[in-house]
């Protein structure tokens, strides 16, 4: 999926360049086509991000999903005939809810939750929601990490054909812990994807001291981009879920 998306972005960029050469013939048509292509790219990016998150969410057979405290889970549109029970025995948490109410349930306390799914419908009645196991588990971690991609910076401009040894990417991140129970954490990982991309990535600091709520996480990139491409930077949080930053400009 990721390689397809990068290829499509490159195709769209090339198409825009081609159309630009004929702008004197039809400026209005060109602008309209660009708007359509941009919308399609945006939809694909949303689809890719959702797919990556879903793959990670189902990566473990032990848990349906691993999230951070205070977060919710989107289970989709659920019939009102469905009843749910949510239990965290260690924290004496028990809740019974119906239908779509599950999507608004906030998992405030860390720990393991057992979710029971029960559908009060006859077998011959049609269902209009995803299928779930009758019983599954959700794990809630005591740390939350959110990247601020609006302030991401690069120590150098990335260009095709240049061999980098110490390109530094810096991104602010907000780290929250439950009851200040954690003081140090290993630096989360990051990876780069694109056509003809050969980058190795390592965090500048391998351990994060939890003090200020906002941290400046730095990553050193080494390698080369061998062909024209778009780049996607996958930042992993402490639950091994991915938050993706898409570089808006093509690497030439």
Short mmCIF file of C-alpha atoms in Angstrom, two decimals:
data_model
loop_
_atom_site.label_atom_id
_atom_site.label_comp_id
_atom_site.label_asym_id
_atom_site.label_seq_id
_atom_site.Cartn_x
_atom_site.Cartn_y
_atom_site.Cartn_z
CA UNK A 1 0.00 0.00 0.00
CA UNK A 2 2.77 2.43 0.94
CA UNK A 3 4.75 1.81 -2.28
CA UNK A 4 1.55 2.24 -4.31
CA UNK A 5 0.81 5.52 -2.58
CA UNK A 6 4.32 6.88 -3.21
CA UNK A 7 4.10 5.83 -6.86
CA UNK A 8 0.72 7.51 -7.25
CA UNK A 9 2.00 10.73 -5.70
CA UNK A 10 4.90 10.77 -8.16
CA UNK A 11 2.53 10.13 -11.06
CA UNK A 12 0.32 12.99 -9.93
CA UNK A 13 3.32 15.30 -9.65
CA UNK A 14 4.48 14.38 -13.16
CA UNK A 15 0.96 14.88 -14.51
CA UNK A 16 0.81 18.34 -12.97
CA UNK A 17 4.18 19.23 -14.56
CA UNK A 18 2.91 18.05 -17.94
CA UNK A 19 -0.32 19.99 -17.64
CA UNK A 20 1.63 23.09 -16.62
CA UNK A 21 3.34 23.17 -20.04
CA UNK A 22 -0.04 23.59 -21.66
CA UNK A 23 -1.43 26.18 -19.26
CA UNK A 24 -1.87 28.80 -21.97
CA UNK A 25 -4.35 26.49 -23.69
CA UNK A 26 -6.64 25.81 -20.75
CA UNK A 27 -5.86 27.41 -17.38
CA UNK A 28 -9.32 26.73 -15.98
CA UNK A 29 -9.19 23.04 -16.87
CA UNK A 30 -5.71 22.74 -15.34
CA UNK A 31 -6.79 24.23 -12.02
CA UNK A 32 -9.80 21.93 -11.86
CA UNK A 33 -7.70 18.83 -12.56
CA UNK A 34 -5.20 19.85 -9.88
CA UNK A 35 -8.00 20.19 -7.35
CA UNK A 36 -9.29 16.70 -8.21
CA UNK A 37 -5.80 15.17 -7.95
CA UNK A 38 -5.12 16.93 -4.63
CA UNK A 39 -8.40 15.65 -3.20
CA UNK A 40 -7.61 12.10 -4.32
CA UNK A 41 -4.13 12.29 -2.75
CA UNK A 42 -5.64 13.52 0.51
CA UNK A 43 -8.11 10.61 0.58
CA UNK A 44 -5.32 8.11 -0.09
CA UNK A 45 -3.17 9.55 2.70
CA UNK A 46 -6.04 9.20 5.17
CA UNK A 47 -6.63 5.65 3.99
CA UNK A 48 -2.98 4.71 4.36
CA UNK A 49 -2.77 6.14 7.88
CA UNK A 50 -5.90 4.26 8.93
CA UNK A 51 -4.57 1.04 7.41
CA UNK A 52 -1.23 1.35 9.23
CA UNK A 53 -2.95 1.95 12.54
CA UNK A 54 -5.32 -0.97 12.01
CA UNK A 55 -2.47 -3.33 11.14
CA UNK A 56 -0.65 -2.43 14.33
CA UNK A 57 -3.83 -2.59 16.38
CA UNK A 58 -4.39 -6.20 15.31
CA UNK A 59 -0.71 -7.20 15.38
CA UNK A 60 -1.01 -8.90 18.75
CA UNK A 61 -3.16 -11.95 19.34
CA UNK A 62 -3.28 -11.12 23.02
CA UNK A 63 -4.90 -7.70 22.73
CA UNK A 64 -7.46 -6.24 20.36
CA UNK A 65 -5.65 -2.93 20.72
CA UNK A 66 -3.03 -1.21 22.89
CA UNK A 67 -3.80 2.44 23.69
CA UNK A 68 -2.78 5.12 26.18
CA UNK A 69 -4.75 6.22 29.23
CA UNK A 70 -7.50 8.73 28.55
CA UNK A 71 -7.99 7.55 24.95
CA UNK A 72 -11.06 6.17 23.20
CA UNK A 73 -11.44 3.45 20.57
CA UNK A 74 -13.53 3.87 17.43
CA UNK A 75 -15.36 0.58 16.92
CA UNK A 76 -17.40 1.92 14.01
CA UNK A 77 -21.18 2.24 13.75
CA UNK A 78 -22.80 -0.21 16.14
CA UNK A 79 -26.47 -1.30 16.26
CA UNK A 80 -28.40 -0.32 19.36
CA UNK A 81 -29.19 -4.01 19.83
CA UNK A 82 -25.58 -4.59 20.92
CA UNK A 83 -24.65 -4.54 24.60
CA UNK A 84 -21.10 -4.21 25.92
CA UNK A 85 -19.54 -4.85 29.28
CA UNK A 86 -16.17 -3.34 30.15
CA UNK A 87 -14.20 -4.60 33.14
CA UNK A 88 -10.84 -3.86 34.73
CA UNK A 89 -10.87 -6.02 37.83
CA UNK A 90 -7.59 -4.69 39.20
CA UNK A 91 -9.00 -1.14 39.27
CA UNK A 92 -12.54 -2.22 40.21
CA UNK A 93 -13.96 -0.81 36.99
CA UNK A 94 -17.17 -2.27 35.58
CA UNK A 95 -19.42 -0.67 32.97
CA UNK A 96 -22.38 -1.79 30.85
CA UNK A 97 -23.23 0.25 27.74
CA UNK A 98 -25.16 -0.11 24.48
CA UNK A 99 -24.48 0.38 20.80
CA UNK A 100 -22.43 3.37 19.78
CA UNK A 101 -21.82 4.41 23.38
CA UNK A 102 -18.69 2.23 23.24
CA UNK A 103 -17.05 4.82 20.96
CA UNK A 104 -17.36 7.50 23.65
CA UNK A 105 -15.97 5.39 26.46
CA UNK A 106 -12.68 6.83 27.75
CA UNK A 107 -10.20 4.32 29.18
CA UNK A 108 -8.88 6.52 31.99
CA UNK A 109 -6.99 3.98 34.08
CA UNK A 110 -3.99 1.91 32.88
CA UNK A 111 -4.25 -1.86 32.91
CA UNK A 112 -6.01 -4.71 31.12
CA UNK A 113 -9.67 -4.41 30.20
CA UNK A 114 -11.92 -7.30 29.24
CA UNK A 115 -14.57 -6.32 26.70
CA UNK A 116 -17.65 -8.51 26.23
CA UNK A 117 -19.70 -8.08 23.06
CA UNK A 118 -23.28 -9.37 22.98
CA UNK A 119 -25.71 -8.96 20.11
CA UNK A 120 -29.39 -9.19 20.95
CA UNK A 121 -30.61 -10.12 17.50
CA UNK A 122 -32.06 -13.18 15.92
CA UNK A 123 -29.82 -15.10 13.55
CA UNK A 124 -31.95 -14.24 10.52
CA UNK A 125 -31.78 -10.49 11.16
CA UNK A 126 -29.31 -8.42 9.17
CA UNK A 127 -26.36 -6.79 10.94
CA UNK A 128 -24.94 -3.40 9.97
CA UNK A 129 -21.74 -3.27 12.00
CA UNK A 130 -18.31 -4.94 12.10
CA UNK A 131 -18.04 -8.41 13.59
CA UNK A 132 -16.35 -8.76 16.98
CA UNK A 133 -15.28 -11.64 19.16
CA UNK A 134 -17.63 -12.21 22.06
CA UNK A 135 -14.74 -11.52 24.44
CA UNK A 136 -11.47 -9.67 23.84
CA UNK A 137 -8.91 -7.58 25.71
CA UNK A 138 -7.68 -4.00 25.48
CA UNK A 139 -4.45 -2.91 27.11
CA UNK A 140 -4.15 0.66 28.40
CA UNK A 141 -0.65 2.02 29.00
CA UNK A 142 0.28 4.67 31.56
CA UNK A 143 2.14 6.92 29.09
CA UNK A 144 0.87 8.95 26.10
CA UNK A 145 2.95 10.44 23.28
CA UNK A 146 1.76 12.95 20.68
CA UNK A 147 4.00 14.41 17.95
CA UNK A 148 3.61 18.02 16.78
CA UNK A 149 4.37 17.73 13.06
CA UNK A 150 3.51 21.39 12.45
CA UNK A 151 6.90 22.25 14.00
CA UNK A 152 9.08 19.50 12.52
CA UNK A 153 12.48 20.70 11.26
CA UNK A 154 15.30 19.29 9.08
CA UNK A 155 18.95 20.29 9.53
CA UNK A 156 19.46 20.05 5.75
CA UNK A 157 17.30 19.94 2.67
CA UNK A 158 16.86 16.41 1.33
CA UNK A 159 17.79 16.12 -2.34
CA UNK A 160 18.14 13.18 -4.71
CA UNK A 161 21.58 11.61 -5.11
CA UNK A 162 23.21 13.12 -2.05
CA UNK A 163 24.71 10.75 0.52
CA UNK A 164 23.84 11.97 4.03
CA UNK A 165 25.66 10.95 7.20
CA UNK A 166 24.23 13.20 9.91
CA UNK A 167 20.97 14.79 8.76
CA UNK A 168 19.00 15.66 11.91
CA UNK A 169 15.20 15.66 12.13
CA UNK A 170 13.72 17.40 15.17
CA UNK A 171 10.09 17.08 16.18
CA UNK A 172 8.39 18.38 19.35
CA UNK A 173 6.45 15.73 21.25
CA UNK A 174 4.14 15.95 24.22
CA UNK A 175 4.58 13.14 26.75
CA UNK A 176 2.00 12.53 29.46
CA UNK A 177 2.21 9.93 32.21
CA UNK A 178 -0.40 8.73 34.66
CA UNK A 179 0.30 9.99 38.19
CA UNK A 180 3.93 10.79 37.23
CA UNK A 181 4.67 7.08 37.58
CA UNK A 182 7.39 7.03 34.89
CA UNK A 183 10.62 9.06 34.95
CA UNK A 184 12.60 7.59 32.02
CA UNK A 185 11.70 5.94 28.73
CA UNK A 186 13.63 4.57 25.73
CA UNK A 187 13.45 6.85 22.71
CA UNK A 188 10.67 5.80 20.31
CA UNK A 189 11.69 4.60 16.85
CA UNK A 190 11.28 6.21 13.45
CA UNK A 191 11.55 4.97 9.86
CA UNK A 192 11.48 6.53 6.37
CA UNK A 193 9.66 5.18 3.30
CA UNK A 194 9.81 6.17 -0.35
CA UNK A 195 10.89 4.89 -3.77
CA UNK A 196 14.65 4.39 -4.04
CA UNK A 197 15.16 5.39 -0.40
CA UNK A 198 17.97 3.86 1.64
CA UNK A 199 18.01 5.54 5.06
CA UNK A 200 19.09 4.26 8.44
CA UNK A 201 17.63 6.10 11.42
CA UNK A 202 18.77 6.32 15.02
CA UNK A 203 17.62 8.58 17.86
CA UNK A 204 20.19 11.15 18.94
CA UNK A 205 19.36 10.38 22.56
CA UNK A 206 18.52 6.76 23.33
CA UNK A 207 16.71 7.58 26.57
CA UNK A 208 14.19 10.29 27.44
CA UNK A 209 14.05 11.83 30.90
CA UNK A 210 10.42 12.66 31.62
CA UNK A 211 10.41 16.15 33.05
CA UNK A 212 8.98 18.82 30.79
CA UNK A 213 5.72 17.88 29.15
CA UNK A 214 7.11 18.87 25.74
CA UNK A 215 10.25 17.15 24.49
CA UNK A 216 12.35 17.83 21.40
CA UNK A 217 12.97 14.39 19.91
CA UNK A 218 15.89 14.24 17.47
CA UNK A 219 16.72 11.55 14.91
CA UNK A 220 19.89 11.16 12.83
CA UNK A 221 19.46 9.95 9.26
CA UNK A 222 22.20 8.36 7.16
CA UNK A 223 21.80 7.25 3.57
CA UNK A 224 20.62 8.36 0.16
CA UNK A 225 17.54 8.94 -2.01
CA UNK A 226 18.29 7.42 -5.43
CA UNK A 227 15.27 8.58 -7.40
CA UNK A 228 12.52 11.17 -7.48
CA UNK A 229 10.05 10.35 -4.75
CA UNK A 230 7.83 11.48 -1.91
CA UNK A 231 8.92 10.65 1.62
CA UNK A 232 6.87 9.35 4.53
CA UNK A 233 8.24 9.46 8.07
CA UNK A 234 6.73 6.91 10.45
CA UNK A 235 7.13 7.89 14.10
CA UNK A 236 6.34 5.14 16.60
CA UNK A 237 4.84 5.90 19.98
CA UNK A 238 5.41 3.92 23.17
CA UNK A 239 2.51 1.59 22.28
CA UNK A 240 4.18 0.75 18.95
CA UNK A 241 1.49 2.58 17.00
CA UNK A 242 2.48 4.82 14.11
CA UNK A 243 1.98 8.55 13.61
CA UNK A 244 2.98 9.47 10.04
CA UNK A 245 4.39 12.72 8.69
CA UNK A 246 4.19 13.10 4.89
CA UNK A 247 6.76 15.49 3.42
CA UNK A 248 4.63 17.73 1.16
CA UNK A 249 7.26 18.33 -1.55
CA UNK A 250 8.71 15.73 -3.92
CA UNK A 251 12.43 14.96 -3.58
CA UNK A 252 14.21 15.89 -6.83
#
